[in-house]
Amino acid sequence: MLGLMMDTPLLISSLLEHGAKIHRDTELVSRLVEGPIHRYTLAESRLRTCRLANALAKLGIEFGDRVGTVAWN
């Protein structure tokens, strides 16, 4: 990828790894309309994501299969 702006692809997994490594204690806060506030750190987010990936693999989901889409908002 010589001459391009980046030398690695921009992947969600790369963003999670960077966040967990460099900003591990930064807090994420989310809330469903009818639910309580949920707080967790970027490091915890990476662990949750890894658990989800392992669960999907056990269900037969393979690399390259589409499970969902991300809407950046």
mmCIF file of N, CA, C and O in Angstrom:
data_model
loop_
_atom_site.group_PDB
_atom_site.id
_atom_site.type_symbol
_atom_site.label_atom_id
_atom_site.label_comp_id
_atom_site.label_asym_id
_atom_site.label_seq_id
_atom_site.Cartn_x
_atom_site.Cartn_y
_atom_site.Cartn_z
ATOM 1 N N MET A 1 0.818 -1.187 0.000
ATOM 2 C CA MET A 1 0.000 0.000 0.000
ATOM 3 C C MET A 1 0.869 1.261 0.000
ATOM 4 O O MET A 1 0.517 2.252 0.604
ATOM 5 N N LEU A 2 1.975 1.228 -0.634
ATOM 6 C CA LEU A 2 2.862 2.382 -0.666
ATOM 7 C C LEU A 2 2.170 3.564 -1.339
ATOM 8 O O LEU A 2 1.499 3.415 -2.352
ATOM 9 N N GLY A 3 2.347 4.733 -0.762
ATOM 10 C CA GLY A 3 1.775 5.933 -1.337
ATOM 11 C C GLY A 3 0.361 6.230 -0.890
ATOM 12 O O GLY A 3 -0.185 7.256 -1.233
ATOM 13 N N LEU A 4 -0.232 5.337 -0.139
ATOM 14 C CA LEU A 4 -1.580 5.584 0.353
ATOM 15 C C LEU A 4 -1.519 6.230 1.730
ATOM 16 O O LEU A 4 -0.486 6.255 2.392
ATOM 17 N N MET A 5 -2.620 6.736 2.170
ATOM 18 C CA MET A 5 -2.670 7.453 3.436
ATOM 19 C C MET A 5 -2.408 6.537 4.633
ATOM 20 O O MET A 5 -1.841 6.953 5.635
ATOM 21 N N MET A 6 -2.832 5.278 4.551
ATOM 22 C CA MET A 6 -2.683 4.335 5.667
ATOM 23 C C MET A 6 -1.961 3.086 5.188
ATOM 24 O O MET A 6 -2.058 2.720 4.026
ATOM 25 N N ASP A 7 -1.276 2.408 6.104
ATOM 26 C CA ASP A 7 -0.604 1.167 5.729
ATOM 27 C C ASP A 7 -1.348 -0.067 6.223
ATOM 28 O O ASP A 7 -0.880 -1.181 6.045
ATOM 29 N N THR A 8 -2.493 0.129 6.854
ATOM 30 C CA THR A 8 -3.344 -0.985 7.286
ATOM 31 C C THR A 8 -4.794 -0.651 6.948
ATOM 32 O O THR A 8 -5.170 0.524 6.907
ATOM 33 N N PRO A 9 -5.630 -1.664 6.731
ATOM 34 C CA PRO A 9 -7.037 -1.387 6.440
ATOM 35 C C PRO A 9 -7.760 -0.844 7.677
ATOM 36 O O PRO A 9 -7.398 -1.161 8.807
ATOM 37 N N LEU A 10 -8.755 -0.017 7.450
ATOM 38 C CA LEU A 10 -9.543 0.549 8.533
ATOM 39 C C LEU A 10 -10.654 -0.439 8.882
ATOM 40 O O LEU A 10 -11.668 -0.540 8.193
ATOM 41 N N LEU A 11 -10.433 -1.200 9.933
ATOM 42 C CA LEU A 11 -11.375 -2.228 10.364
ATOM 43 C C LEU A 11 -11.920 -1.886 11.745
ATOM 44 O O LEU A 11 -11.211 -1.282 12.560
ATOM 45 N N ILE A 12 -13.141 -2.280 12.009
ATOM 46 C CA ILE A 12 -13.721 -2.059 13.329
ATOM 47 C C ILE A 12 -12.878 -2.762 14.390
ATOM 48 O O ILE A 12 -12.644 -2.215 15.468
ATOM 49 N N SER A 13 -12.381 -3.948 14.075
ATOM 50 C CA SER A 13 -11.553 -4.680 15.040
ATOM 51 C C SER A 13 -10.283 -3.892 15.379
ATOM 52 O O SER A 13 -9.831 -3.900 16.528
ATOM 53 N N SER A 14 -9.728 -3.188 14.409
ATOM 54 C CA SER A 14 -8.542 -2.367 14.661
ATOM 55 C C SER A 14 -8.879 -1.202 15.587
ATOM 56 O O SER A 14 -8.088 -0.847 16.465
ATOM 57 N N LEU A 15 -10.047 -0.601 15.399
ATOM 58 C CA LEU A 15 -10.479 0.487 16.274
ATOM 59 C C LEU A 15 -10.657 -0.011 17.700
ATOM 60 O O LEU A 15 -10.261 0.649 18.660
ATOM 61 N N LEU A 16 -11.258 -1.199 17.852
ATOM 62 C CA LEU A 16 -11.450 -1.774 19.189
ATOM 63 C C LEU A 16 -10.118 -2.082 19.856
ATOM 64 O O LEU A 16 -9.933 -1.820 21.047
ATOM 65 N N GLU A 17 -9.191 -2.650 19.103
ATOM 66 C CA GLU A 17 -7.866 -2.978 19.648
ATOM 67 C C GLU A 17 -7.135 -1.708 20.094
ATOM 68 O O GLU A 17 -6.561 -1.667 21.180
ATOM 69 N N HIS A 18 -7.165 -0.688 19.260
ATOM 70 C CA HIS A 18 -6.496 0.571 19.606
ATOM 71 C C HIS A 18 -7.112 1.179 20.860
ATOM 72 O O HIS A 18 -6.393 1.588 21.779
ATOM 73 N N GLY A 19 -8.435 1.229 20.904
ATOM 74 C CA GLY A 19 -9.113 1.790 22.071
ATOM 75 C C GLY A 19 -8.780 1.046 23.347
ATOM 76 O O GLY A 19 -8.509 1.646 24.388
ATOM 77 N N ALA A 20 -8.790 -0.282 23.270
ATOM 78 C CA ALA A 20 -8.511 -1.095 24.453
ATOM 79 C C ALA A 20 -7.055 -0.971 24.897
ATOM 80 O O ALA A 20 -6.752 -1.073 26.085
ATOM 81 N N LYS A 21 -6.169 -0.735 23.941
ATOM 82 C CA LYS A 21 -4.745 -0.648 24.261
ATOM 83 C C LYS A 21 -4.346 0.746 24.769
ATOM 84 O O LYS A 21 -3.646 0.865 25.772
ATOM 85 N N ILE A 22 -4.808 1.774 24.097
ATOM 86 C CA ILE A 22 -4.351 3.131 24.395
ATOM 87 C C ILE A 22 -5.283 3.869 25.358
ATOM 88 O O ILE A 22 -4.838 4.658 26.182
ATOM 89 N N HIS A 23 -6.569 3.612 25.264
ATOM 90 C CA HIS A 23 -7.563 4.337 26.061
ATOM 91 C C HIS A 23 -8.415 3.374 26.887
ATOM 92 O O HIS A 23 -9.618 3.555 27.015
ATOM 93 N N ARG A 24 -7.806 2.377 27.448
ATOM 94 C CA ARG A 24 -8.516 1.263 28.063
ATOM 95 C C ARG A 24 -9.512 1.674 29.145
ATOM 96 O O ARG A 24 -10.540 1.047 29.306
ATOM 97 N N ASP A 25 -9.253 2.720 29.879
ATOM 98 C CA ASP A 25 -10.136 3.122 30.974
ATOM 99 C C ASP A 25 -11.173 4.174 30.564
ATOM 100 O O ASP A 25 -11.956 4.619 31.399
ATOM 101 N N THR A 26 -11.177 4.568 29.308
ATOM 102 C CA THR A 26 -12.180 5.525 28.826
ATOM 103 C C THR A 26 -13.554 4.869 28.872
ATOM 104 O O THR A 26 -13.732 3.736 28.453
ATOM 105 N N GLU A 27 -14.511 5.599 29.386
ATOM 106 C CA GLU A 27 -15.841 5.042 29.615
ATOM 107 C C GLU A 27 -16.763 5.255 28.410
ATOM 108 O O GLU A 27 -16.779 6.311 27.795
ATOM 109 N N LEU A 28 -17.510 4.215 28.086
ATOM 110 C CA LEU A 28 -18.580 4.268 27.098
ATOM 111 C C LEU A 28 -19.895 4.279 27.862
ATOM 112 O O LEU A 28 -20.053 3.539 28.837
ATOM 113 N N VAL A 29 -20.826 5.081 27.428
ATOM 114 C CA VAL A 29 -22.117 5.168 28.098
ATOM 115 C C VAL A 29 -23.204 5.001 27.050
ATOM 116 O O VAL A 29 -23.193 5.675 26.020
ATOM 117 N N SER A 30 -24.132 4.082 27.284
ATOM 118 C CA SER A 30 -25.241 3.883 26.362
ATOM 119 C C SER A 30 -26.539 3.723 27.153
ATOM 120 O O SER A 30 -26.528 3.441 28.350
ATOM 121 N N ARG A 31 -27.630 3.908 26.418
ATOM 122 C CA ARG A 31 -28.927 3.775 27.064
ATOM 123 C C ARG A 31 -29.981 3.446 26.025
ATOM 124 O O ARG A 31 -30.069 4.078 24.981
ATOM 125 N N LEU A 32 -30.786 2.436 26.313
ATOM 126 C CA LEU A 32 -31.957 2.157 25.503
ATOM 127 C C LEU A 32 -33.073 3.100 25.930
ATOM 128 O O LEU A 32 -33.050 3.624 27.043
ATOM 129 N N VAL A 33 -34.032 3.304 25.090
ATOM 130 C CA VAL A 33 -35.112 4.237 25.400
ATOM 131 C C VAL A 33 -35.788 3.883 26.720
ATOM 132 O O VAL A 33 -36.032 4.734 27.565
ATOM 133 N N GLU A 34 -36.070 2.604 26.924
ATOM 134 C CA GLU A 34 -36.799 2.197 28.122
ATOM 135 C C GLU A 34 -35.902 1.632 29.224
ATOM 136 O O GLU A 34 -36.387 1.184 30.252
ATOM 137 N N GLY A 35 -34.599 1.643 29.031
ATOM 138 C CA GLY A 35 -33.717 0.977 29.981
ATOM 139 C C GLY A 35 -32.823 1.905 30.760
ATOM 140 O O GLY A 35 -32.780 3.112 30.535
ATOM 141 N N PRO A 36 -32.095 1.322 31.691
ATOM 142 C CA PRO A 36 -31.163 2.111 32.501
ATOM 143 C C PRO A 36 -29.904 2.461 31.699
ATOM 144 O O PRO A 36 -29.668 1.936 30.618
ATOM 145 N N ILE A 37 -29.102 3.332 32.259
ATOM 146 C CA ILE A 37 -27.824 3.697 31.651
ATOM 147 C C ILE A 37 -26.837 2.550 31.864
ATOM 148 O O ILE A 37 -26.762 1.965 32.942
ATOM 149 N N HIS A 38 -26.103 2.213 30.811
ATOM 150 C CA HIS A 38 -25.105 1.134 30.866
ATOM 151 C C HIS A 38 -23.733 1.759 30.650
ATOM 152 O O HIS A 38 -23.511 2.460 29.677
ATOM 153 N N ARG A 39 -22.802 1.512 31.576
ATOM 154 C CA ARG A 39 -21.449 2.064 31.496
ATOM 155 C C ARG A 39 -20.426 0.927 31.459
ATOM 156 O O ARG A 39 -20.539 -0.034 32.216
ATOM 157 N N TYR A 40 -19.435 1.081 30.598
ATOM 158 C CA TYR A 40 -18.330 0.134 30.548
ATOM 159 C C TYR A 40 -17.147 0.814 29.871
ATOM 160 O O TYR A 40 -17.293 1.859 29.245
ATOM 161 N N THR A 41 -15.956 0.253 30.018
ATOM 162 C CA THR A 41 -14.743 0.867 29.472
ATOM 163 C C THR A 41 -14.450 0.303 28.081
ATOM 164 O O THR A 41 -15.030 -0.705 27.664
ATOM 165 N N LEU A 42 -13.527 0.954 27.386
ATOM 166 C CA LEU A 42 -13.121 0.447 26.078
ATOM 167 C C LEU A 42 -12.485 -0.940 26.199
ATOM 168 O O LEU A 42 -12.669 -1.782 25.332
ATOM 169 N N ALA A 43 -11.738 -1.184 27.265
ATOM 170 C CA ALA A 43 -11.144 -2.511 27.474
ATOM 171 C C ALA A 43 -12.248 -3.559 27.656
ATOM 172 O O ALA A 43 -12.165 -4.660 27.104
ATOM 173 N N GLU A 44 -13.271 -3.220 28.419
ATOM 174 C CA GLU A 44 -14.397 -4.152 28.609
ATOM 175 C C GLU A 44 -15.158 -4.351 27.303
ATOM 176 O O GLU A 44 -15.626 -5.459 27.017
ATOM 177 N N SER A 45 -15.255 -3.305 26.499
ATOM 178 C CA SER A 45 -15.925 -3.405 25.202
ATOM 179 C C SER A 45 -15.209 -4.419 24.306
ATOM 180 O O SER A 45 -15.846 -5.219 23.628
ATOM 181 N N ARG A 46 -13.885 -4.381 24.307
ATOM 182 C CA ARG A 46 -13.111 -5.338 23.513
ATOM 183 C C ARG A 46 -13.369 -6.766 23.983
ATOM 184 O O ARG A 46 -13.562 -7.675 23.173
ATOM 185 N N LEU A 47 -13.405 -6.974 25.297
ATOM 186 C CA LEU A 47 -13.679 -8.319 25.824
ATOM 187 C C LEU A 47 -15.073 -8.796 25.428
ATOM 188 O O LEU A 47 -15.256 -9.949 25.040
ATOM 189 N N ARG A 48 -16.057 -7.909 25.510
ATOM 190 C CA ARG A 48 -17.425 -8.265 25.117
ATOM 191 C C ARG A 48 -17.491 -8.621 23.635
ATOM 192 O O ARG A 48 -18.177 -9.562 23.232
ATOM 193 N N THR A 49 -16.746 -7.868 22.826
ATOM 194 C CA THR A 49 -16.720 -8.122 21.393
ATOM 195 C C THR A 49 -16.079 -9.471 21.086
ATOM 196 O O THR A 49 -16.567 -10.212 20.228
ATOM 197 N N CYS A 50 -15.016 -9.803 21.795
ATOM 198 C CA CYS A 50 -14.365 -11.108 21.604
ATOM 199 C C CYS A 50 -15.299 -12.246 21.997
ATOM 200 O O CYS A 50 -15.358 -13.273 21.309
ATOM 201 N N ARG A 51 -16.041 -12.071 23.092
ATOM 202 C CA ARG A 51 -17.005 -13.103 23.504
ATOM 203 C C ARG A 51 -18.087 -13.281 22.441
ATOM 204 O O ARG A 51 -18.485 -14.408 22.130
ATOM 205 N N LEU A 52 -18.563 -12.176 21.872
ATOM 206 C CA LEU A 52 -19.569 -12.256 20.816
ATOM 207 C C LEU A 52 -19.011 -12.985 19.595
ATOM 208 O O LEU A 52 -19.674 -13.850 19.025
ATOM 209 N N ALA A 53 -17.788 -12.655 19.204
ATOM 210 C CA ALA A 53 -17.163 -13.316 18.052
ATOM 211 C C ALA A 53 -17.037 -14.814 18.281
ATOM 212 O O ALA A 53 -17.311 -15.614 17.379
ATOM 213 N N ASN A 54 -16.646 -15.220 19.480
ATOM 214 C CA ASN A 54 -16.534 -16.649 19.790
ATOM 215 C C ASN A 54 -17.893 -17.335 19.760
ATOM 216 O O ASN A 54 -18.025 -18.461 19.264
ATOM 217 N N ALA A 55 -18.930 -16.668 20.280
ATOM 218 C CA ALA A 55 -20.276 -17.244 20.261
ATOM 219 C C ALA A 55 -20.772 -17.402 18.826
ATOM 220 O O ALA A 55 -21.366 -18.435 18.476
ATOM 221 N N LEU A 56 -20.515 -16.418 17.966
ATOM 222 C CA LEU A 56 -20.930 -16.506 16.566
ATOM 223 C C LEU A 56 -20.186 -17.637 15.847
ATOM 224 O O LEU A 56 -20.773 -18.353 15.043
ATOM 225 N N ALA A 57 -18.906 -17.797 16.159
ATOM 226 C CA ALA A 57 -18.128 -18.884 15.551
ATOM 227 C C ALA A 57 -18.696 -20.237 15.947
ATOM 228 O O ALA A 57 -18.793 -21.150 15.122
ATOM 229 N N LYS A 58 -19.117 -20.382 17.210
ATOM 230 C CA LYS A 58 -19.712 -21.641 17.667
ATOM 231 C C LYS A 58 -21.039 -21.926 16.964
ATOM 232 O O LYS A 58 -21.446 -23.068 16.828
ATOM 233 N N LEU A 59 -21.707 -20.861 16.495
ATOM 234 C CA LEU A 59 -22.967 -21.021 15.760
ATOM 235 C C LEU A 59 -22.741 -21.301 14.275
ATOM 236 O O LEU A 59 -23.692 -21.480 13.524
ATOM 237 N N GLY A 60 -21.484 -21.324 13.851
ATOM 238 C CA GLY A 60 -21.171 -21.640 12.463
ATOM 239 C C GLY A 60 -20.905 -20.433 11.576
ATOM 240 O O GLY A 60 -20.699 -20.584 10.372
ATOM 241 N N ILE A 61 -20.907 -19.234 12.145
ATOM 242 C CA ILE A 61 -20.593 -18.040 11.368
ATOM 243 C C ILE A 61 -19.101 -18.064 11.056
ATOM 244 O O ILE A 61 -18.283 -18.293 11.932
ATOM 245 N N GLU A 62 -18.754 -17.835 9.792
ATOM 246 C CA GLU A 62 -17.366 -17.884 9.372
ATOM 247 C C GLU A 62 -16.884 -16.512 8.941
ATOM 248 O O GLU A 62 -17.679 -15.611 8.673
ATOM 249 N N PHE A 63 -15.567 -16.353 8.853
ATOM 250 C CA PHE A 63 -14.955 -15.109 8.414
ATOM 251 C C PHE A 63 -15.535 -14.727 7.052
ATOM 252 O O PHE A 63 -15.606 -15.547 6.146
ATOM 253 N N GLY A 64 -15.982 -13.495 6.937
ATOM 254 C CA GLY A 64 -16.549 -13.020 5.679
ATOM 255 C C GLY A 64 -18.060 -13.059 5.636
ATOM 256 O O GLY A 64 -18.667 -12.428 4.775
ATOM 257 N N ASP A 65 -18.692 -13.812 6.535
ATOM 258 C CA ASP A 65 -20.158 -13.836 6.597
ATOM 259 C C ASP A 65 -20.660 -12.507 7.162
ATOM 260 O O ASP A 65 -20.060 -11.940 8.073
ATOM 261 N N ARG A 66 -21.762 -12.027 6.633
ATOM 262 C CA ARG A 66 -22.343 -10.780 7.141
ATOM 263 C C ARG A 66 -23.376 -11.115 8.203
ATOM 264 O O ARG A 66 -24.298 -11.880 7.977
ATOM 265 N N VAL A 67 -23.195 -10.513 9.363
ATOM 266 C CA VAL A 67 -24.104 -10.728 10.494
ATOM 267 C C VAL A 67 -24.975 -9.511 10.709
ATOM 268 O O VAL A 67 -26.117 -9.606 11.104
ATOM 269 N N GLY A 68 -24.434 -8.339 10.450
ATOM 270 C CA GLY A 68 -25.159 -7.088 10.635
ATOM 271 C C GLY A 68 -24.424 -5.962 9.948
ATOM 272 O O GLY A 68 -23.403 -6.173 9.311
ATOM 273 N N THR A 69 -24.954 -4.787 10.047
ATOM 274 C CA THR A 69 -24.307 -3.622 9.471
ATOM 275 C C THR A 69 -24.173 -2.549 10.540
ATOM 276 O O THR A 69 -24.878 -2.570 11.545
ATOM 277 N N VAL A 70 -23.259 -1.628 10.312
ATOM 278 C CA VAL A 70 -23.015 -0.543 11.258
ATOM 279 C C VAL A 70 -23.481 0.756 10.628
ATOM 280 O O VAL A 70 -23.132 1.061 9.483
ATOM 281 N N ALA A 71 -24.252 1.512 11.354
ATOM 282 C CA ALA A 71 -24.673 2.838 10.900
ATOM 283 C C ALA A 71 -23.905 3.866 11.728
ATOM 284 O O ALA A 71 -24.085 3.953 12.937
ATOM 285 N N TRP A 72 -23.012 4.598 11.106
ATOM 286 C CA TRP A 72 -22.230 5.601 11.811
ATOM 287 C C TRP A 72 -23.123 6.807 12.055
ATOM 288 O O TRP A 72 -23.551 7.445 11.118
ATOM 289 N N ASN A 73 -23.394 7.094 13.301
ATOM 290 C CA ASN A 73 -24.217 8.271 13.596
ATOM 291 C C ASN A 73 -23.738 8.961 14.853
ATOM 292 O O ASN A 73 -22.962 8.494 15.586
#
